[in-house]
């Protein structure tokens, strides 16, 4: 018959072996650091094609606000026209697609509807 201390040692050794096995097993998540493989790239004629997501890494683009930024709206609610890709997107949509702001320029103030607004231009780079 196995003594209690031997049983505890055996139980501890089994738990440690399960832990080490779980920690050392690689789990493939499908991530590819260098970007999508050619078989996973989208075709431009595909209706699910998204130019913001499919843009090449390190691409640089300038976008301008479609309306002046005023106190009536937050800057992340304003759509920006990105003529390089032919899209219109908010700052949140740009961020979610892997773009990061490099520069934000605020233009001369414009008065409309008794509110002062500013045209905003952002320069963004595709990082993810």
Short mmCIF file of N, CA and C in Angstrom, two decimals:
data_model
loop_
_atom_site.label_atom_id
_atom_site.label_comp_id
_atom_site.label_asym_id
_atom_site.label_seq_id
_atom_site.Cartn_x
_atom_site.Cartn_y
_atom_site.Cartn_z
N UNK A 1 0.85 -1.18 0.00
CA UNK A 1 0.00 0.00 0.00
C UNK A 1 0.90 1.24 0.00
N UNK A 2 0.49 2.30 -0.70
CA UNK A 2 1.28 3.53 -0.84
C UNK A 2 1.01 4.41 0.37
N UNK A 3 2.10 4.94 0.92
CA UNK A 3 1.94 5.82 2.07
C UNK A 3 1.39 7.17 1.60
N UNK A 4 0.86 7.94 2.53
CA UNK A 4 0.26 9.24 2.22
C UNK A 4 1.31 10.21 1.68
N UNK A 5 2.51 10.21 2.22
CA UNK A 5 3.55 11.13 1.74
C UNK A 5 3.99 10.75 0.33
N UNK A 6 4.05 9.47 0.01
CA UNK A 6 4.41 9.04 -1.34
C UNK A 6 3.29 9.43 -2.31
N UNK A 7 2.04 9.26 -1.86
CA UNK A 7 0.90 9.63 -2.69
C UNK A 7 0.91 11.14 -2.98
N UNK A 8 1.18 11.96 -1.97
CA UNK A 8 1.25 13.42 -2.15
C UNK A 8 2.38 13.78 -3.11
N UNK A 9 3.52 13.13 -2.98
CA UNK A 9 4.66 13.39 -3.86
C UNK A 9 4.30 13.04 -5.30
N UNK A 10 3.65 11.88 -5.48
CA UNK A 10 3.24 11.46 -6.81
C UNK A 10 2.21 12.43 -7.40
N UNK A 11 1.26 12.87 -6.58
CA UNK A 11 0.26 13.83 -7.02
C UNK A 11 0.89 15.17 -7.39
N UNK A 12 1.85 15.65 -6.60
CA UNK A 12 2.56 16.90 -6.88
C UNK A 12 3.36 16.79 -8.17
N UNK A 13 4.04 15.66 -8.36
CA UNK A 13 4.83 15.45 -9.58
C UNK A 13 3.93 15.44 -10.82
N UNK A 14 2.75 14.83 -10.70
CA UNK A 14 1.80 14.79 -11.82
C UNK A 14 1.29 16.19 -12.14
N UNK A 15 0.96 16.97 -11.11
CA UNK A 15 0.49 18.34 -11.33
C UNK A 15 1.56 19.19 -11.98
N UNK A 16 2.80 19.04 -11.54
CA UNK A 16 3.90 19.82 -12.12
C UNK A 16 4.11 19.42 -13.57
N UNK A 17 4.03 18.14 -13.88
CA UNK A 17 4.23 17.70 -15.26
C UNK A 17 3.12 18.24 -16.17
N UNK A 18 1.86 18.27 -15.67
CA UNK A 18 0.78 18.85 -16.47
C UNK A 18 1.01 20.35 -16.68
N UNK A 19 1.46 21.04 -15.67
CA UNK A 19 1.72 22.47 -15.78
C UNK A 19 2.82 22.75 -16.79
N UNK A 20 3.92 21.99 -16.71
CA UNK A 20 5.02 22.20 -17.65
C UNK A 20 4.61 21.85 -19.07
N UNK A 21 3.80 20.83 -19.24
CA UNK A 21 3.33 20.46 -20.57
C UNK A 21 2.45 21.57 -21.14
N UNK A 22 1.57 22.12 -20.34
CA UNK A 22 0.68 23.19 -20.80
C UNK A 22 1.46 24.44 -21.16
N UNK A 23 2.50 24.75 -20.38
CA UNK A 23 3.29 25.96 -20.63
C UNK A 23 4.20 25.82 -21.84
N UNK A 24 4.63 24.60 -22.14
CA UNK A 24 5.58 24.42 -23.23
C UNK A 24 4.91 24.10 -24.55
N UNK A 25 3.63 23.82 -24.55
CA UNK A 25 2.90 23.53 -25.78
C UNK A 25 2.63 24.82 -26.51
N UNK A 26 3.01 24.86 -27.79
CA UNK A 26 2.76 26.06 -28.57
C UNK A 26 1.35 26.03 -29.11
N UNK A 27 0.72 27.16 -29.10
CA UNK A 27 -0.64 27.29 -29.62
C UNK A 27 -0.58 28.26 -30.78
N UNK A 28 -0.87 27.79 -31.98
CA UNK A 28 -0.84 28.63 -33.17
C UNK A 28 -2.08 29.50 -33.22
N UNK A 29 -1.88 30.81 -33.25
CA UNK A 29 -3.01 31.74 -33.28
C UNK A 29 -3.31 32.23 -34.69
N UNK A 30 -2.47 31.88 -35.64
CA UNK A 30 -2.69 32.35 -37.00
C UNK A 30 -2.03 33.69 -37.28
N UNK A 31 -1.39 34.27 -36.27
CA UNK A 31 -0.72 35.55 -36.47
C UNK A 31 0.51 35.36 -37.34
N UNK A 32 0.75 36.32 -38.19
CA UNK A 32 1.92 36.29 -39.04
C UNK A 32 2.55 37.67 -38.94
N UNK A 33 3.72 37.77 -38.37
CA UNK A 33 4.34 39.06 -38.08
C UNK A 33 4.59 39.85 -39.35
N UNK A 34 4.91 39.19 -40.44
CA UNK A 34 5.24 39.91 -41.66
C UNK A 34 4.01 40.30 -42.46
N UNK A 35 2.83 40.06 -41.95
CA UNK A 35 1.61 40.43 -42.65
C UNK A 35 0.94 39.21 -43.23
N UNK A 36 -0.16 39.40 -43.91
CA UNK A 36 -0.89 38.26 -44.43
C UNK A 36 -0.13 37.57 -45.55
N UNK A 37 -0.26 36.27 -45.62
CA UNK A 37 0.36 35.52 -46.71
C UNK A 37 -0.40 35.83 -47.98
N UNK A 38 0.21 35.62 -49.15
CA UNK A 38 -0.48 35.97 -50.40
C UNK A 38 -1.84 35.30 -50.55
N UNK A 39 -2.02 34.11 -49.98
CA UNK A 39 -3.32 33.44 -50.12
C UNK A 39 -4.38 34.09 -49.24
N UNK A 40 -3.96 34.87 -48.24
CA UNK A 40 -4.92 35.52 -47.35
C UNK A 40 -5.17 36.98 -47.72
N UNK A 41 -4.46 37.52 -48.70
CA UNK A 41 -4.68 38.90 -49.09
C UNK A 41 -6.00 38.99 -49.86
N UNK A 42 -6.68 40.10 -49.70
CA UNK A 42 -7.98 40.27 -50.34
C UNK A 42 -7.83 40.79 -51.75
N UNK A 43 -8.76 40.40 -52.58
CA UNK A 43 -8.83 40.89 -53.94
C UNK A 43 -9.59 42.21 -53.94
N UNK A 44 -9.11 43.19 -54.68
CA UNK A 44 -9.73 44.52 -54.70
C UNK A 44 -11.17 44.47 -55.23
N UNK A 45 -11.50 43.49 -56.06
CA UNK A 45 -12.85 43.39 -56.58
C UNK A 45 -13.80 42.73 -55.57
N UNK A 46 -13.25 42.17 -54.52
CA UNK A 46 -14.05 41.52 -53.47
C UNK A 46 -14.85 42.58 -52.73
N UNK A 47 -16.16 42.38 -52.51
CA UNK A 47 -16.97 43.39 -51.81
C UNK A 47 -16.55 43.58 -50.35
N UNK A 48 -15.81 42.64 -49.79
CA UNK A 48 -15.34 42.80 -48.40
C UNK A 48 -13.98 43.47 -48.34
N UNK A 49 -13.48 43.94 -49.47
CA UNK A 49 -12.17 44.61 -49.53
C UNK A 49 -12.22 45.91 -48.72
N UNK A 50 -11.28 46.08 -47.82
CA UNK A 50 -11.19 47.29 -47.00
C UNK A 50 -9.82 47.92 -47.23
N UNK A 51 -9.76 49.04 -47.94
CA UNK A 51 -8.46 49.65 -48.24
C UNK A 51 -7.67 50.05 -47.00
N UNK A 52 -8.35 50.41 -45.92
CA UNK A 52 -7.62 50.78 -44.69
C UNK A 52 -6.89 49.59 -44.10
N UNK A 53 -7.53 48.44 -44.11
CA UNK A 53 -6.90 47.25 -43.55
C UNK A 53 -5.89 46.65 -44.51
N UNK A 54 -6.20 46.67 -45.81
CA UNK A 54 -5.35 46.03 -46.79
C UNK A 54 -4.16 46.88 -47.25
N UNK A 55 -4.04 48.09 -46.76
CA UNK A 55 -2.91 48.95 -47.14
C UNK A 55 -1.61 48.31 -46.68
N UNK A 56 -0.53 48.51 -47.41
CA UNK A 56 0.74 47.90 -47.01
C UNK A 56 1.28 48.51 -45.71
N UNK A 57 2.03 47.71 -44.99
CA UNK A 57 2.64 48.19 -43.75
C UNK A 57 3.57 49.36 -44.04
N UNK A 58 3.65 50.29 -43.12
CA UNK A 58 4.49 51.49 -43.19
C UNK A 58 4.02 52.50 -44.22
N UNK A 59 2.81 52.32 -44.79
CA UNK A 59 2.27 53.29 -45.74
C UNK A 59 1.99 54.60 -45.00
N UNK A 60 2.16 55.70 -45.70
CA UNK A 60 1.96 57.04 -45.13
C UNK A 60 0.82 57.71 -45.88
N UNK A 61 -0.06 58.39 -45.14
CA UNK A 61 -1.23 58.99 -45.76
C UNK A 61 -1.62 60.25 -45.00
N UNK A 62 -2.18 61.22 -45.73
CA UNK A 62 -2.67 62.46 -45.12
C UNK A 62 -4.18 62.51 -45.31
N UNK A 63 -4.89 62.82 -44.23
CA UNK A 63 -6.35 62.91 -44.25
C UNK A 63 -6.77 64.27 -43.70
N UNK A 64 -7.84 64.81 -44.27
CA UNK A 64 -8.35 66.11 -43.81
C UNK A 64 -9.78 65.94 -43.31
N UNK A 65 -10.14 66.73 -42.31
CA UNK A 65 -11.48 66.64 -41.74
C UNK A 65 -12.50 67.10 -42.78
N UNK A 66 -13.61 66.36 -42.85
CA UNK A 66 -14.65 66.71 -43.82
C UNK A 66 -15.48 67.90 -43.36
N UNK A 67 -15.44 68.19 -42.07
CA UNK A 67 -16.14 69.34 -41.50
C UNK A 67 -15.22 69.96 -40.46
N UNK A 68 -15.35 71.25 -40.20
CA UNK A 68 -14.52 71.85 -39.16
C UNK A 68 -14.83 71.23 -37.79
N UNK A 69 -13.81 71.07 -36.99
CA UNK A 69 -13.97 70.55 -35.63
C UNK A 69 -14.43 71.70 -34.74
N UNK A 70 -15.58 71.51 -34.10
CA UNK A 70 -16.13 72.54 -33.21
C UNK A 70 -16.40 71.92 -31.84
N UNK A 71 -16.92 72.74 -30.94
CA UNK A 71 -17.27 72.24 -29.61
C UNK A 71 -18.51 71.34 -29.67
N UNK A 72 -19.21 71.33 -30.79
CA UNK A 72 -20.42 70.52 -30.91
C UNK A 72 -20.13 69.04 -31.13
N UNK A 73 -18.94 68.72 -31.61
CA UNK A 73 -18.57 67.33 -31.86
C UNK A 73 -17.17 67.05 -31.36
N UNK A 74 -16.96 65.82 -30.92
CA UNK A 74 -15.61 65.41 -30.54
C UNK A 74 -14.81 65.14 -31.81
N UNK A 75 -13.51 65.29 -31.71
CA UNK A 75 -12.67 65.12 -32.90
C UNK A 75 -12.72 63.68 -33.40
N UNK A 76 -12.93 62.71 -32.51
CA UNK A 76 -12.97 61.32 -32.99
C UNK A 76 -14.30 60.96 -33.65
N UNK A 77 -15.28 61.88 -33.65
CA UNK A 77 -16.55 61.66 -34.33
C UNK A 77 -16.56 62.26 -35.73
N UNK A 78 -15.60 63.09 -36.03
CA UNK A 78 -15.52 63.76 -37.32
C UNK A 78 -14.91 62.80 -38.35
N UNK A 79 -15.56 62.62 -39.50
CA UNK A 79 -14.95 61.80 -40.55
C UNK A 79 -13.82 62.57 -41.24
N UNK A 80 -12.78 61.84 -41.57
CA UNK A 80 -11.63 62.41 -42.27
C UNK A 80 -11.58 61.82 -43.68
N UNK A 81 -11.38 62.68 -44.67
CA UNK A 81 -11.27 62.24 -46.06
C UNK A 81 -9.81 61.89 -46.33
N UNK A 82 -9.58 60.66 -46.69
CA UNK A 82 -8.23 60.18 -47.01
C UNK A 82 -8.18 59.91 -48.51
N UNK A 83 -7.76 60.90 -49.26
CA UNK A 83 -7.80 60.84 -50.71
C UNK A 83 -6.82 59.82 -51.28
N UNK A 84 -5.75 59.52 -50.56
CA UNK A 84 -4.76 58.55 -51.06
C UNK A 84 -5.40 57.18 -51.27
N UNK A 85 -6.32 56.80 -50.40
CA UNK A 85 -6.99 55.50 -50.51
C UNK A 85 -8.44 55.63 -50.99
N UNK A 86 -8.92 56.88 -51.09
CA UNK A 86 -10.29 57.09 -51.52
C UNK A 86 -11.32 56.66 -50.49
N UNK A 87 -11.01 56.87 -49.21
CA UNK A 87 -11.93 56.47 -48.14
C UNK A 87 -12.19 57.65 -47.22
N UNK A 88 -13.24 57.51 -46.44
CA UNK A 88 -13.57 58.45 -45.39
C UNK A 88 -13.69 57.64 -44.10
N UNK A 89 -12.98 58.07 -43.05
CA UNK A 89 -12.97 57.30 -41.81
C UNK A 89 -12.74 58.22 -40.62
N UNK A 90 -13.26 57.81 -39.47
CA UNK A 90 -12.99 58.54 -38.23
C UNK A 90 -11.63 58.13 -37.70
N UNK A 91 -11.14 58.86 -36.72
CA UNK A 91 -9.85 58.51 -36.12
C UNK A 91 -9.90 57.13 -35.46
N UNK A 92 -11.04 56.79 -34.87
CA UNK A 92 -11.17 55.46 -34.26
C UNK A 92 -11.10 54.36 -35.32
N UNK A 93 -11.74 54.58 -36.47
CA UNK A 93 -11.69 53.59 -37.54
C UNK A 93 -10.28 53.45 -38.09
N UNK A 94 -9.57 54.56 -38.20
CA UNK A 94 -8.18 54.50 -38.65
C UNK A 94 -7.33 53.71 -37.66
N UNK A 95 -7.51 54.00 -36.38
CA UNK A 95 -6.75 53.30 -35.34
C UNK A 95 -7.06 51.80 -35.36
N UNK A 96 -8.33 51.45 -35.47
CA UNK A 96 -8.71 50.04 -35.48
C UNK A 96 -8.15 49.28 -36.69
N UNK A 97 -7.92 49.99 -37.77
CA UNK A 97 -7.37 49.37 -38.98
C UNK A 97 -5.85 49.32 -38.96
N UNK A 98 -5.22 49.78 -37.87
CA UNK A 98 -3.78 49.68 -37.75
C UNK A 98 -3.00 50.94 -38.07
N UNK A 99 -3.68 52.05 -38.25
CA UNK A 99 -3.03 53.32 -38.55
C UNK A 99 -2.76 54.07 -37.26
N UNK A 100 -1.63 54.79 -37.21
CA UNK A 100 -1.28 55.60 -36.05
C UNK A 100 -0.99 57.02 -36.49
N UNK A 101 -1.41 57.99 -35.67
CA UNK A 101 -1.23 59.41 -36.00
C UNK A 101 0.22 59.81 -35.79
N UNK A 102 0.79 60.40 -36.82
CA UNK A 102 2.14 60.95 -36.73
C UNK A 102 2.11 62.44 -36.45
N UNK A 103 1.17 63.11 -37.11
CA UNK A 103 1.10 64.57 -36.98
C UNK A 103 -0.35 65.01 -37.08
N UNK A 104 -0.71 66.00 -36.28
CA UNK A 104 -2.05 66.56 -36.30
C UNK A 104 -1.89 68.08 -36.44
N UNK A 105 -2.39 68.62 -37.54
CA UNK A 105 -2.30 70.06 -37.80
C UNK A 105 -3.68 70.68 -37.70
N UNK A 106 -3.77 71.78 -36.95
CA UNK A 106 -5.02 72.51 -36.80
C UNK A 106 -4.91 73.78 -37.63
N UNK A 107 -5.86 73.98 -38.55
CA UNK A 107 -5.82 75.12 -39.45
C UNK A 107 -6.40 76.38 -38.82
N UNK A 108 -6.57 77.39 -39.65
CA UNK A 108 -7.13 78.67 -39.22
C UNK A 108 -8.61 78.50 -38.85
N UNK A 109 -9.04 79.25 -37.84
CA UNK A 109 -10.42 79.12 -37.38
C UNK A 109 -11.41 79.62 -38.43
N UNK A 110 -12.56 78.94 -38.46
CA UNK A 110 -13.65 79.25 -39.38
C UNK A 110 -14.91 79.38 -38.54
N UNK A 111 -15.70 80.45 -38.78
CA UNK A 111 -16.94 80.61 -38.03
C UNK A 111 -18.11 80.13 -38.87
N UNK A 112 -18.91 79.21 -38.29
CA UNK A 112 -20.11 78.75 -38.97
C UNK A 112 -21.17 78.44 -37.93
N UNK A 113 -22.39 78.84 -38.18
CA UNK A 113 -23.51 78.63 -37.26
C UNK A 113 -23.20 79.14 -35.86
N UNK A 114 -22.59 80.30 -35.77
CA UNK A 114 -22.24 80.95 -34.50
C UNK A 114 -21.26 80.15 -33.65
N UNK A 115 -20.54 79.24 -34.28
CA UNK A 115 -19.51 78.47 -33.58
C UNK A 115 -18.21 78.56 -34.37
N UNK A 116 -17.13 78.60 -33.64
CA UNK A 116 -15.82 78.62 -34.27
C UNK A 116 -15.36 77.18 -34.45
N UNK A 117 -14.91 76.87 -35.65
CA UNK A 117 -14.41 75.54 -35.95
C UNK A 117 -13.03 75.62 -36.58
N UNK A 118 -12.35 74.50 -36.58
CA UNK A 118 -11.00 74.43 -37.13
C UNK A 118 -10.89 73.24 -38.06
N UNK A 119 -10.37 73.46 -39.28
CA UNK A 119 -10.10 72.31 -40.12
C UNK A 119 -8.87 71.57 -39.56
N UNK A 120 -8.94 70.25 -39.57
CA UNK A 120 -7.86 69.46 -38.99
C UNK A 120 -7.31 68.53 -40.08
N UNK A 121 -6.00 68.44 -40.15
CA UNK A 121 -5.31 67.53 -41.05
C UNK A 121 -4.46 66.60 -40.21
N UNK A 122 -4.55 65.30 -40.50
CA UNK A 122 -3.73 64.32 -39.78
C UNK A 122 -2.88 63.57 -40.78
N UNK A 123 -1.67 63.28 -40.36
CA UNK A 123 -0.79 62.41 -41.14
C UNK A 123 -0.69 61.11 -40.36
N UNK A 124 -1.00 60.01 -41.03
CA UNK A 124 -1.03 58.71 -40.36
C UNK A 124 -0.12 57.73 -41.08
N UNK A 125 0.34 56.73 -40.32
CA UNK A 125 1.18 55.66 -40.88
C UNK A 125 0.59 54.33 -40.50
N UNK A 126 0.59 53.40 -41.43
CA UNK A 126 0.06 52.05 -41.20
C UNK A 126 1.15 51.24 -40.48
N UNK A 127 0.83 50.83 -39.25
CA UNK A 127 1.80 50.06 -38.47
C UNK A 127 1.40 48.61 -38.30
N UNK A 128 0.12 48.33 -38.23
CA UNK A 128 -0.33 46.95 -37.97
C UNK A 128 -1.05 46.37 -39.15
#
